[in-house]
XYZ file of C-alpha atoms in Angstrom:
685
model
C 0.069 -0.016 -0.380
C 3.185 2.264 0.120
C 3.242 2.762 -3.156
C -0.205 3.352 -3.638
C 0.265 6.111 -0.891
C 3.064 7.815 -2.986
C 1.279 7.641 -5.801
C -1.664 9.717 -4.101
C 1.097 12.153 -2.983
C 2.183 12.687 -6.456
C -1.077 13.105 -7.924
C -1.492 16.043 -4.999
C 1.511 17.815 -5.879
C 0.902 17.530 -9.591
C -2.840 18.831 -9.308
C -1.356 21.734 -7.055
C 1.300 22.445 -9.608
C -1.109 22.568 -12.511
C -3.245 25.396 -11.021
C 0.014 27.517 -11.246
C -0.674 30.121 -13.487
C 2.987 29.768 -14.753
C 2.952 26.327 -15.411
C 1.230 24.296 -18.408
C 0.719 20.511 -18.501
C 2.254 18.564 -20.859
C 1.076 15.106 -21.739
C 4.098 12.933 -23.359
C 3.255 10.041 -25.297
C 5.379 7.144 -25.890
C 8.007 7.237 -28.821
C 6.991 5.747 -31.989
C 8.774 4.609 -35.157
C 9.567 8.143 -36.616
C 10.391 9.252 -33.652
C 12.911 6.249 -32.903
C 14.123 7.344 -36.488
C 14.752 10.407 -35.657
C 16.569 9.777 -32.569
C 19.317 7.813 -34.200
C 20.297 10.212 -36.757
C 20.225 12.770 -34.100
C 22.601 10.038 -32.418
C 24.576 9.503 -35.864
C 23.221 5.581 -36.155
C 22.120 3.858 -39.248
C 18.741 3.634 -38.991
C 17.742 0.307 -40.478
C 14.124 -0.811 -40.264
C 14.927 -3.899 -38.478
C 16.826 -1.772 -35.532
C 14.349 0.626 -35.322
C 11.386 -2.018 -35.090
C 13.971 -3.819 -31.977
C 14.445 -1.062 -30.499
C 11.117 0.317 -30.357
C 9.636 -3.348 -29.378
C 12.546 -3.273 -26.196
C 12.090 -0.006 -24.866
C 8.416 0.801 -25.402
C 8.961 3.951 -26.757
C 10.297 5.051 -23.329
C 13.244 7.691 -24.379
C 15.597 6.574 -21.457
C 15.047 3.247 -22.125
C 16.056 3.930 -25.853
C 18.910 6.011 -24.781
C 20.282 3.091 -22.607
C 19.716 0.565 -25.477
C 21.381 2.751 -28.069
C 24.761 3.117 -25.560
C 24.384 -0.697 -25.174
C 24.721 -1.423 -28.865
C 27.281 1.080 -29.436
C 29.222 -0.798 -26.348
C 31.075 -4.067 -27.040
C 28.476 -6.581 -25.903
C 25.743 -5.201 -28.135
C 22.155 -5.791 -28.105
C 22.570 -9.683 -27.370
C 23.328 -8.155 -23.868
C 20.108 -8.558 -21.557
C 19.991 -5.697 -20.488
C 21.696 -1.589 -20.409
C 23.201 -1.264 -16.935
C 21.406 1.776 -16.052
C 17.755 0.328 -17.345
C 18.554 -2.385 -14.985
C 19.305 -0.074 -11.922
C 15.835 1.980 -12.581
C 14.134 -0.369 -12.930
C 15.502 -2.173 -10.246
C 15.043 0.678 -7.446
C 11.590 0.807 -8.961
C 10.764 -2.759 -8.586
C 12.433 -2.797 -4.856
C 10.426 -0.383 -3.728
C 6.801 -2.467 -4.477
C 5.561 -4.864 -1.689
C 7.346 -8.636 -1.444
C 4.486 -10.480 -2.546
C 4.059 -8.005 -5.701
C 7.909 -8.890 -6.438
C 7.103 -12.819 -6.441
C 4.196 -11.999 -8.663
C 6.156 -10.165 -11.194
C 9.289 -12.618 -11.077
C 6.333 -15.457 -12.394
C 4.982 -13.565 -14.928
C 8.320 -12.443 -16.279
C 8.640 -16.366 -16.662
C 5.348 -16.385 -18.846
C 6.603 -13.471 -21.308
C 5.760 -9.968 -21.944
C 1.788 -10.602 -21.498
C 0.568 -10.961 -18.256
C -2.508 -13.280 -17.708
C -4.315 -13.143 -14.569
C -5.828 -16.902 -14.930
C -2.211 -18.427 -15.566
C -0.791 -16.403 -12.432
C -3.907 -18.062 -10.546
C -3.101 -21.205 -11.405
C 0.727 -21.053 -10.924
C 0.453 -19.475 -7.908
C -2.763 -21.077 -6.466
C -4.329 -18.234 -5.263
C -7.484 -16.526 -6.222
C -7.733 -14.164 -9.204
C -8.633 -11.090 -7.091
C -5.807 -11.532 -4.906
C -3.579 -11.745 -8.216
C -5.414 -8.232 -9.427
C -4.949 -6.890 -6.018
C -0.996 -7.736 -5.715
C -0.414 -6.692 -9.527
C -2.132 -3.109 -8.478
C 1.021 -1.752 -6.856
C 3.153 -2.705 -10.188
C 0.524 -0.882 -12.440
C 0.577 2.265 -10.094
C 4.486 2.602 -10.578
C 4.641 2.442 -14.534
C 5.965 -1.006 -14.464
C 2.421 -3.066 -15.793
C -0.208 -1.530 -17.958
C -3.744 -2.484 -17.759
C -5.193 -4.501 -21.367
C -8.373 -2.811 -22.223
C -10.816 -4.728 -22.349
C -10.129 -7.500 -20.021
C -8.416 -8.518 -16.239
C -4.946 -9.134 -18.110
C -1.684 -7.013 -17.850
C 1.199 -6.254 -20.566
C 4.599 -5.357 -18.908
C 5.380 -1.392 -19.795
C 8.439 -2.283 -21.597
C 10.202 -5.457 -22.948
C 13.271 -4.077 -20.516
C 10.882 -4.403 -17.651
C 10.255 -7.512 -17.776
C 13.840 -8.499 -19.003
C 15.033 -7.140 -15.998
C 12.857 -9.211 -13.410
C 13.185 -12.492 -15.397
C 17.083 -11.941 -14.787
C 16.890 -11.518 -11.286
C 15.626 -15.244 -11.165
C 18.018 -17.898 -10.730
C 18.527 -20.419 -12.974
C 16.566 -23.098 -10.651
C 14.061 -20.993 -10.094
C 13.601 -19.935 -13.693
C 13.167 -24.132 -14.644
C 10.658 -24.607 -12.328
C 8.727 -21.895 -12.825
C 8.526 -22.550 -16.826
C 7.370 -26.386 -15.873
C 4.963 -25.033 -13.709
C 3.799 -22.745 -16.688
C 4.474 -25.035 -19.552
C 2.027 -27.741 -17.284
C -0.770 -25.208 -16.490
C -0.735 -24.052 -20.215
C -0.835 -27.993 -21.735
C -4.269 -28.550 -19.790
C -5.546 -25.263 -22.719
C -7.210 -26.620 -25.561
C -5.761 -23.509 -27.135
C -2.168 -23.814 -26.203
C 0.275 -23.340 -29.167
C 2.558 -25.955 -29.340
C 5.375 -23.260 -30.030
C 4.664 -21.841 -26.804
C 4.564 -24.692 -25.095
C 7.968 -26.297 -26.730
C 9.565 -23.039 -25.395
C 8.539 -23.360 -22.013
C 9.211 -27.022 -21.333
C 12.995 -26.485 -23.139
C 13.626 -23.857 -20.467
C 12.270 -26.513 -17.853
C 14.850 -28.958 -19.744
C 16.682 -29.263 -16.109
C 13.993 -29.334 -14.111
C 12.274 -32.564 -16.182
C 10.959 -31.123 -18.653
C 12.918 -32.577 -21.754
C 10.788 -35.083 -22.982
C 7.658 -32.599 -23.726
C 10.464 -30.151 -24.661
C 10.782 -32.427 -27.680
C 7.353 -33.654 -28.193
C 5.669 -29.928 -28.331
C 8.556 -28.559 -30.028
C 8.125 -31.610 -33.015
C 4.309 -30.741 -32.719
C 4.980 -26.941 -33.484
C 7.873 -27.500 -36.480
C 5.162 -29.820 -38.061
C 2.476 -26.944 -38.030
C 5.089 -24.396 -38.955
C 6.217 -26.382 -42.429
C 2.223 -26.952 -42.679
C 1.771 -23.354 -42.594
C 4.987 -22.749 -45.047
C 6.603 -21.131 -42.412
C 9.914 -23.420 -42.997
C 12.511 -21.212 -41.401
C 10.525 -21.324 -37.811
C 10.431 -25.042 -38.449
C 14.171 -25.232 -38.564
C 14.494 -24.046 -35.429
C 11.931 -25.452 -33.834
C 13.606 -28.512 -34.688
C 16.838 -27.150 -33.402
C 15.004 -26.783 -30.301
C 14.019 -30.221 -30.240
C 17.295 -31.243 -30.609
C 19.061 -29.346 -28.323
C 16.495 -30.706 -25.323
C 17.216 -34.355 -26.234
C 19.119 -36.151 -23.548
C 22.609 -37.889 -24.294
C 22.240 -41.480 -25.331
C 19.176 -41.772 -26.591
C 20.026 -42.280 -30.377
C 16.583 -43.792 -31.435
C 15.436 -40.429 -30.914
C 17.835 -38.237 -32.164
C 18.084 -40.180 -35.489
C 14.612 -39.290 -35.860
C 14.634 -35.671 -34.968
C 17.902 -35.436 -37.163
C 15.994 -36.667 -40.167
C 13.550 -34.356 -39.680
C 16.059 -31.047 -39.273
C 17.833 -32.251 -42.364
C 14.938 -32.125 -44.221
C 13.699 -28.764 -42.897
C 17.356 -27.482 -43.890
C 17.148 -28.417 -47.003
C 13.623 -27.366 -47.749
C 15.202 -23.397 -46.526
C 17.857 -24.021 -48.829
C 20.212 -24.758 -46.421
C 21.778 -28.225 -48.415
C 25.490 -28.101 -46.502
C 23.689 -28.157 -43.002
C 20.975 -30.565 -44.307
C 23.827 -33.193 -45.536
C 25.470 -33.105 -42.224
C 22.441 -33.501 -40.326
C 21.162 -36.347 -42.599
C 24.747 -37.997 -42.404
C 24.570 -38.344 -38.761
C 21.222 -39.649 -39.022
C 22.160 -42.084 -41.219
C 25.166 -43.006 -39.325
C 22.749 -43.373 -35.960
C 20.643 -46.024 -38.020
C 23.591 -47.811 -39.323
C 24.914 -48.305 -35.525
C 21.771 -49.194 -34.329
C 20.552 -51.466 -37.159
C 17.506 -49.217 -37.063
C 16.135 -49.961 -40.529
C 13.125 -47.915 -40.379
C 14.729 -45.051 -39.459
C 17.670 -45.609 -41.776
C 15.093 -45.476 -44.531
C 13.446 -42.533 -43.508
C 16.714 -40.523 -43.455
C 18.228 -41.727 -46.790
C 14.892 -40.936 -48.908
C 15.007 -37.483 -47.730
C 17.900 -37.225 -50.332
C 15.641 -38.281 -52.874
C 13.153 -35.458 -52.102
C 11.553 -33.034 -54.148
C 13.884 -30.445 -55.930
C 15.170 -29.066 -59.254
C 18.473 -29.999 -59.819
C 20.485 -32.570 -58.277
C 21.087 -32.950 -54.952
C 24.950 -33.612 -55.456
C 28.040 -31.769 -56.430
C 28.623 -31.754 -59.967
C 29.739 -35.111 -61.512
C 29.868 -36.627 -57.839
C 29.105 -40.196 -57.053
C 28.993 -41.193 -53.186
C 29.540 -44.792 -53.668
C 28.774 -45.335 -49.703
C 25.489 -43.898 -50.329
C 24.679 -46.067 -53.468
C 25.967 -49.400 -51.329
C 23.238 -48.596 -48.203
C 20.828 -47.946 -50.710
C 21.392 -51.408 -52.914
C 21.609 -52.749 -49.516
C 18.432 -51.710 -48.546
C 16.617 -52.593 -51.310
C 17.655 -56.534 -51.376
C 15.478 -56.649 -47.988
C 11.913 -56.272 -47.138
C 10.171 -53.629 -47.653
C 6.660 -52.180 -48.270
C 5.745 -50.817 -52.006
C 6.405 -46.890 -50.717
C 9.182 -47.331 -49.236
C 10.609 -49.845 -52.186
C 9.284 -46.969 -54.600
C 11.079 -43.814 -52.620
C 14.680 -45.353 -52.350
C 14.414 -46.488 -55.987
C 13.868 -43.080 -57.273
C 16.637 -41.958 -54.890
C 19.186 -44.551 -56.052
C 18.355 -43.361 -59.366
C 19.468 -39.638 -58.322
C 22.877 -41.185 -56.533
C 23.614 -42.889 -59.665
C 23.129 -40.069 -61.952
C 26.505 -38.506 -62.774
C 28.264 -42.045 -62.632
C 28.731 -44.853 -65.157
C 25.489 -46.401 -64.344
C 23.363 -43.426 -64.972
C 21.098 -45.729 -67.483
C 20.715 -47.943 -64.978
C 19.555 -45.588 -62.156
C 17.082 -44.173 -65.032
C 15.935 -47.599 -65.176
C 15.234 -47.752 -61.362
C 13.701 -44.158 -61.434
C 11.273 -45.630 -63.802
C 10.181 -48.441 -61.931
C 9.741 -46.345 -58.613
C 7.360 -44.301 -61.169
C 5.613 -47.211 -61.796
C 4.869 -48.804 -58.430
C 3.568 -45.293 -57.548
C 1.218 -44.981 -60.294
C -0.378 -48.857 -58.382
C -0.708 -46.896 -55.280
C -3.173 -44.680 -53.526
C -0.072 -41.785 -53.040
C -0.379 -39.104 -54.810
C 2.328 -37.045 -52.727
C 4.929 -40.577 -53.479
C 4.075 -40.252 -57.211
C 4.416 -36.947 -57.358
C 8.143 -37.664 -55.640
C 9.335 -40.337 -57.871
C 7.725 -38.329 -61.205
C 10.242 -35.592 -60.165
C 13.231 -38.321 -59.494
C 12.467 -39.514 -63.184
C 12.726 -35.654 -64.133
C 15.648 -35.434 -63.010
C 17.266 -38.504 -63.635
C 16.288 -38.680 -67.370
C 17.648 -35.358 -68.171
C 19.797 -36.038 -71.325
C 19.897 -34.650 -74.349
C 17.246 -36.729 -76.616
C 14.680 -37.010 -73.833
C 12.842 -33.713 -73.702
C 9.398 -35.781 -74.971
C 9.718 -37.753 -72.402
C 10.623 -35.654 -69.663
C 7.484 -33.246 -70.837
C 5.370 -36.108 -70.765
C 6.796 -36.852 -66.825
C 6.480 -33.264 -65.963
C 2.649 -32.761 -67.177
C 1.712 -36.127 -65.329
C 3.178 -34.696 -62.201
C 1.049 -31.287 -62.750
C -2.268 -33.734 -62.995
C -1.749 -35.285 -59.893
C -5.361 -34.339 -57.917
C -4.133 -31.918 -54.642
C -0.385 -31.371 -55.605
C 1.286 -29.181 -52.699
C 2.270 -25.918 -54.028
C 5.851 -26.074 -53.854
C 5.836 -29.403 -55.487
C 3.587 -27.788 -58.248
C 6.536 -24.902 -58.809
C 8.821 -27.570 -58.978
C 6.861 -29.796 -61.526
C 6.083 -26.162 -63.898
C 9.851 -24.958 -63.857
C 10.996 -28.700 -65.105
C 7.845 -28.354 -67.497
C 9.194 -24.538 -68.697
C 12.687 -25.929 -69.134
C 11.287 -28.851 -71.310
C 8.846 -26.171 -73.348
C 11.825 -23.771 -73.869
C 13.499 -26.289 -75.700
C 10.645 -27.566 -77.630
C 10.466 -23.959 -78.706
C 6.807 -23.705 -77.139
C 7.086 -20.215 -76.175
C 3.415 -19.427 -75.731
C 2.909 -22.498 -73.110
C 6.133 -21.666 -71.870
C 4.834 -17.769 -70.940
C 2.053 -19.184 -69.611
C 4.093 -21.317 -67.293
C 5.640 -18.295 -66.050
C 3.005 -16.024 -65.409
C 1.583 -19.112 -62.969
C 4.903 -19.514 -61.738
C 4.734 -16.299 -60.236
C 1.465 -16.561 -58.843
C 2.519 -19.445 -56.733
C 5.379 -17.637 -55.896
C 3.280 -15.178 -54.123
C 1.668 -18.592 -51.721
C 5.034 -20.335 -51.878
C 8.167 -18.405 -50.520
C 11.223 -21.053 -50.887
C 14.680 -19.794 -52.061
C 15.488 -22.237 -54.643
C 12.176 -21.716 -56.067
C 12.483 -17.812 -56.551
C 16.149 -18.642 -58.176
C 14.363 -20.624 -60.771
C 11.583 -18.708 -61.739
C 14.545 -15.418 -61.871
C 16.279 -17.717 -64.189
C 13.136 -18.247 -66.372
C 12.974 -14.770 -67.031
C 16.782 -14.642 -67.601
C 15.754 -16.964 -70.605
C 13.276 -14.934 -71.759
C 15.537 -11.641 -71.939
C 18.367 -13.591 -74.092
C 16.193 -14.762 -76.308
C 14.744 -11.594 -76.972
C 18.493 -9.569 -76.959
C 17.372 -7.809 -73.546
C 20.998 -7.791 -72.289
C 20.719 -5.168 -69.338
C 17.175 -6.688 -68.634
C 19.652 -10.366 -67.978
C 22.038 -8.730 -66.315
C 19.571 -7.167 -63.584
C 18.370 -10.519 -63.261
C 22.028 -11.961 -62.708
C 22.185 -9.841 -59.290
C 19.487 -11.436 -58.064
C 21.241 -14.795 -58.264
C 23.801 -13.737 -55.232
C 20.724 -12.914 -52.612
C 19.037 -16.660 -53.822
C 20.387 -19.945 -52.299
C 20.705 -23.194 -54.427
C 20.311 -24.666 -51.481
C 18.604 -28.254 -52.721
C 22.364 -28.767 -53.875
C 25.529 -29.233 -52.672
C 26.748 -27.374 -55.940
C 27.458 -24.239 -55.866
C 25.489 -23.502 -59.085
C 24.995 -19.989 -58.579
C 28.555 -19.020 -60.204
C 28.252 -21.428 -63.289
C 24.705 -19.434 -63.895
C 26.248 -16.081 -63.840
C 29.105 -16.528 -65.825
C 27.234 -18.205 -68.531
C 24.362 -15.668 -68.349
C 27.205 -12.544 -68.364
C 28.980 -14.197 -71.201
C 25.689 -14.300 -73.250
C 25.059 -10.457 -72.888
C 28.594 -9.161 -73.166
C 28.358 -11.828 -76.231
C 25.133 -10.390 -77.655
C 26.436 -6.755 -77.410
C 29.751 -7.510 -79.284
C 31.963 -10.377 -78.877
C 34.954 -7.970 -78.417
C 33.565 -6.964 -74.877
C 34.118 -10.976 -74.014
C 37.643 -10.052 -73.370
C 37.290 -8.265 -70.169
C 35.887 -11.543 -68.528
C 38.427 -14.006 -70.092
C 40.559 -14.758 -67.066
C 37.517 -15.276 -64.385
C 36.189 -17.513 -66.747
C 39.589 -19.338 -67.219
C 40.054 -19.138 -63.419
C 36.631 -20.191 -62.306
C 36.304 -23.359 -65.273
C 40.300 -24.522 -63.990
C 38.252 -25.342 -60.640
C 37.034 -29.473 -60.389
C 33.079 -28.632 -59.620
C 33.226 -26.289 -62.319
C 33.839 -28.677 -65.915
C 30.656 -27.403 -67.827
C 32.168 -23.853 -67.822
C 35.022 -24.829 -69.687
C 33.531 -25.169 -73.142
C 32.417 -21.565 -72.681
C 35.776 -20.427 -71.219
C 37.355 -21.980 -74.568
C 34.487 -20.101 -76.857
C 35.510 -16.936 -75.127
C 39.540 -17.143 -75.655
C 38.342 -17.649 -79.362
C 36.049 -14.326 -78.922
C 38.664 -12.404 -77.587
C 41.206 -13.467 -80.401
C 42.919 -15.975 -78.367
C 43.176 -18.742 -80.727
C 46.331 -20.073 -79.381
C 44.953 -20.263 -76.094
C 41.722 -21.727 -76.868
C 43.709 -24.467 -78.273
C 45.622 -24.501 -75.355
C 42.630 -25.104 -73.374
C 41.002 -27.570 -75.508
C 44.090 -30.106 -75.182
C 44.738 -29.188 -71.152
C 40.595 -29.233 -70.643
C 39.906 -32.293 -73.160
C 36.343 -32.123 -75.101
C 34.358 -34.746 -73.701
C 31.152 -33.911 -72.475
C 29.175 -36.290 -69.567
C 25.642 -37.441 -70.289
C 23.688 -35.337 -67.730
C 21.344 -32.052 -67.620
C 23.851 -29.422 -69.133
C 25.144 -31.507 -72.064
C 22.671 -30.623 -74.355
C 23.804 -27.158 -73.947
C 27.784 -28.165 -73.822
C 27.372 -30.077 -77.473
C 26.275 -26.900 -79.455
C 29.129 -24.836 -77.237
C 31.800 -27.095 -78.666
C 30.048 -26.708 -81.973
C 30.808 -23.503 -82.226
C 34.145 -23.954 -81.129
C 34.842 -27.027 -83.850
C 33.310 -24.921 -86.423
C 36.043 -22.132 -85.831
C 38.833 -24.540 -84.883
C 38.241 -27.851 -86.145
C 38.992 -29.026 -83.026
C 36.804 -31.240 -81.334
C 36.273 -33.333 -84.503
C 33.309 -31.600 -86.000
C 31.588 -34.766 -87.843
C 30.423 -36.601 -84.630
C 29.164 -33.513 -82.785
C 27.333 -33.008 -86.189
C 25.651 -36.114 -86.104
C 25.064 -35.727 -82.047
C 23.172 -32.655 -82.727
C 21.132 -33.235 -86.059
C 18.298 -35.145 -84.591
C 17.670 -32.137 -82.103
C 18.000 -29.717 -84.706
C 14.751 -28.104 -83.958
C 15.280 -27.807 -80.758
C 16.635 -24.574 -79.028
C 19.488 -24.192 -77.040
C 19.563 -23.792 -73.347
C 21.510 -23.679 -70.530
C 20.145 -25.566 -67.505
C 16.528 -24.648 -66.702
C 17.019 -21.652 -68.406
C 19.973 -18.912 -67.236
C 20.682 -18.382 -71.136
C 19.370 -19.339 -74.634
C 21.450 -19.152 -77.591
C 18.838 -19.937 -80.525
C 18.479 -22.657 -82.535
C 20.600 -25.725 -83.074
C 20.218 -25.293 -87.155
C 22.225 -22.305 -86.193
C 25.200 -24.471 -84.673
C 24.532 -26.997 -87.114
C 25.056 -24.677 -90.070
C 29.041 -24.074 -89.061
C 29.792 -27.659 -88.614
C 28.075 -28.362 -92.044
C 30.537 -25.713 -93.467
C 33.618 -26.704 -91.448
C 32.977 -30.255 -93.314
C 32.505 -29.285 -96.901
C 28.769 -30.065 -96.731
C 27.873 -26.181 -98.268
C 23.822 -27.543 -99.277
C 23.320 -28.478 -95.680
C 25.085 -25.746 -94.138
C 22.823 -22.941 -96.219
C 19.992 -25.414 -95.448
C 20.477 -25.225 -91.882
C 20.720 -21.873 -91.896
C 17.742 -20.848 -93.750
C 16.119 -23.615 -90.832
C 17.474 -21.511 -88.070
C 16.138 -18.197 -89.918
C 12.901 -19.590 -90.079
C 12.473 -21.049 -86.668
C 13.836 -17.355 -85.212
C 11.584 -15.596 -86.890
C 8.112 -17.796 -86.645
C 8.915 -17.650 -82.590
C 9.271 -13.909 -83.056
C 12.867 -13.792 -81.609
C 14.305 -11.001 -83.984
C 18.085 -10.690 -82.426
C 18.514 -14.617 -83.397
C 17.113 -14.312 -86.763
C 19.180 -11.469 -87.357
C 22.322 -13.224 -86.656
C 21.121 -16.435 -88.797
C 20.681 -14.297 -91.420
C 24.001 -12.547 -90.789
C 25.258 -16.414 -91.106
C 23.170 -17.264 -94.360
C 24.583 -14.402 -95.838
C 28.293 -15.122 -95.049
C 27.893 -18.481 -96.436
C 26.412 -17.203 -99.464
C 28.712 -14.886 -99.819
C 31.367 -17.574 -99.523
C 29.458 -20.099 -101.995
C 29.496 -17.297 -104.916
C 33.156 -16.274 -104.134
C 33.992 -19.900 -104.995
C 35.591 -19.860 -101.327
C 36.461 -22.924 -99.106
C 33.214 -23.623 -97.192
C 35.858 -24.490 -94.531
C 37.634 -20.994 -95.164
C 37.735 -17.811 -94.193
C 33.966 -17.221 -94.006
C 33.898 -19.897 -91.203
C 36.753 -18.025 -89.309
C 35.544 -14.584 -89.814
C 31.837 -15.172 -89.109
C 31.709 -18.307 -86.810
C 28.148 -19.020 -85.710
C 26.711 -16.896 -83.141
C 28.753 -14.264 -83.484
C 27.084 -10.501 -84.629
C 28.747 -8.436 -87.552
C 28.085 -5.526 -85.686
C 25.931 -4.469 -82.159
C 23.024 -5.716 -81.579
C 20.366 -3.090 -81.654
């Protein structure tokens, strides 16, 4: 009651002062966000929106607390420290004046959070609600609590007040309070799993471990269902931190879930680490079911292969093959077969892996499991991504999209993979429709790698239309996007291929400026797909000697994988110029796909019709008539698709071939050297 007495004396004094003629009463309202920004400018502090939000929340708009927080931020501790010393002292003095019972009740309330619920305090303290409200009145009178309008609950006036009270509790006292609070909330049907998880996690040392893991798992699954993937990762991390030592089965299960969640948000390395540990635990304990659950995550929904380029993990293949020799239900067998197909993709057993992936699809078709069918079709789409399989892949993508109730994220995966097929087939009308559908889906599903692929699709459109500045603007977004469903750092490859395409499109002389970077990056073992581009860049820069040296050093072999239908035409351009690699097998390899557009991956660059490259190769081989026919076909294809830039290039090539023929020059002579395929005779308009 002493605090109420003092508050009354203060009110009397203020009333007396307000009656004086020389005085004026001003209401000082708390700072808002604009006020905090102004204050930061005065203090010469960068006013980032995130910082303004944090400072406003923690200070409650109180200028003194705001100043203390800014000083704390400027100290070595930073805002991660619990409390600014000045604020802690002021709050401590105000709390010390309160009755002991009120201080105790505020301590309990601080463990519950910023909001103070009378029903919770009644249950935890085991006292009537009227007594709770009576004990909290002094805290309201001194401004430590504020009443929530329209109810009987309260709120700490500032986050710092709550922090000060909470920091004054001992470790054991905190843990016991959190346990009691968690047990109370658990009885409420409307209690949020995430809130329960945090309270039981804070009570881990007081017996809350099992409940913390249980509720963190529930909360993580709810977060995933709401597409709150980052929150799901944090909750699985919380569950992992609460597991007792020695419970290998529980650790394996949580690591599997955490690995899946990390992969979803784009943290491939973290996901790989978690899943490898889970697989190791399952192998050590002989838990076959846990091993299956962990290993099939590697075959989950994705738009590119999980492994670094060219890598096959022999150990993982062995584990998969061992599992497939034992008893399995049909669903697990299909998932494991699809995963094995993915794991074999980059090696000499790729064709065998494709058969496994197709077998997985056939099994899934016979089961009433739409999610499994979508997953196995996704596996097949990636495992069958080799030259000459565009039509089959397009059918698989459309089958995937026709699955009823397909989740939005899976729709995006299927649609972007379908777009890659449509682009190669030259169906730009349907491709445009899919791009618009993807944009709508992105409004509902925010995942880094999905965003990246749609932006790459936009880049393809820009390079098709010769809009180099727009393509370069999109490249700037690549570094901000995690290519997280793969351990291969593909962003650098895509950036350099797109930049090379743009520089070449403007004027091939500009390529010299990026030649050194291309050669340096292509030397890395993981960047083998960039090597033909670096060789072509050397030719563009007038360094034929370097181009020959690089081709001899790196070799000209092209693997049978997702980038081969781009690398073969690139080597075709080089061969038409140098005669290296051998133009005859390149011509034969490209001829069945003459009507396809040349596309890098899912679309970071598009280089027009394959007929254009075939024209140059035919000229190098002395097949004059075929060369002109291919050049005519390229020009017609580009005109029909409205690709004016590429039509101009094909007409320039055709003109060069006609001039060469009229002058009686050797088809493999000067005209090919002076006008190799794709090189403009003048800068693009």
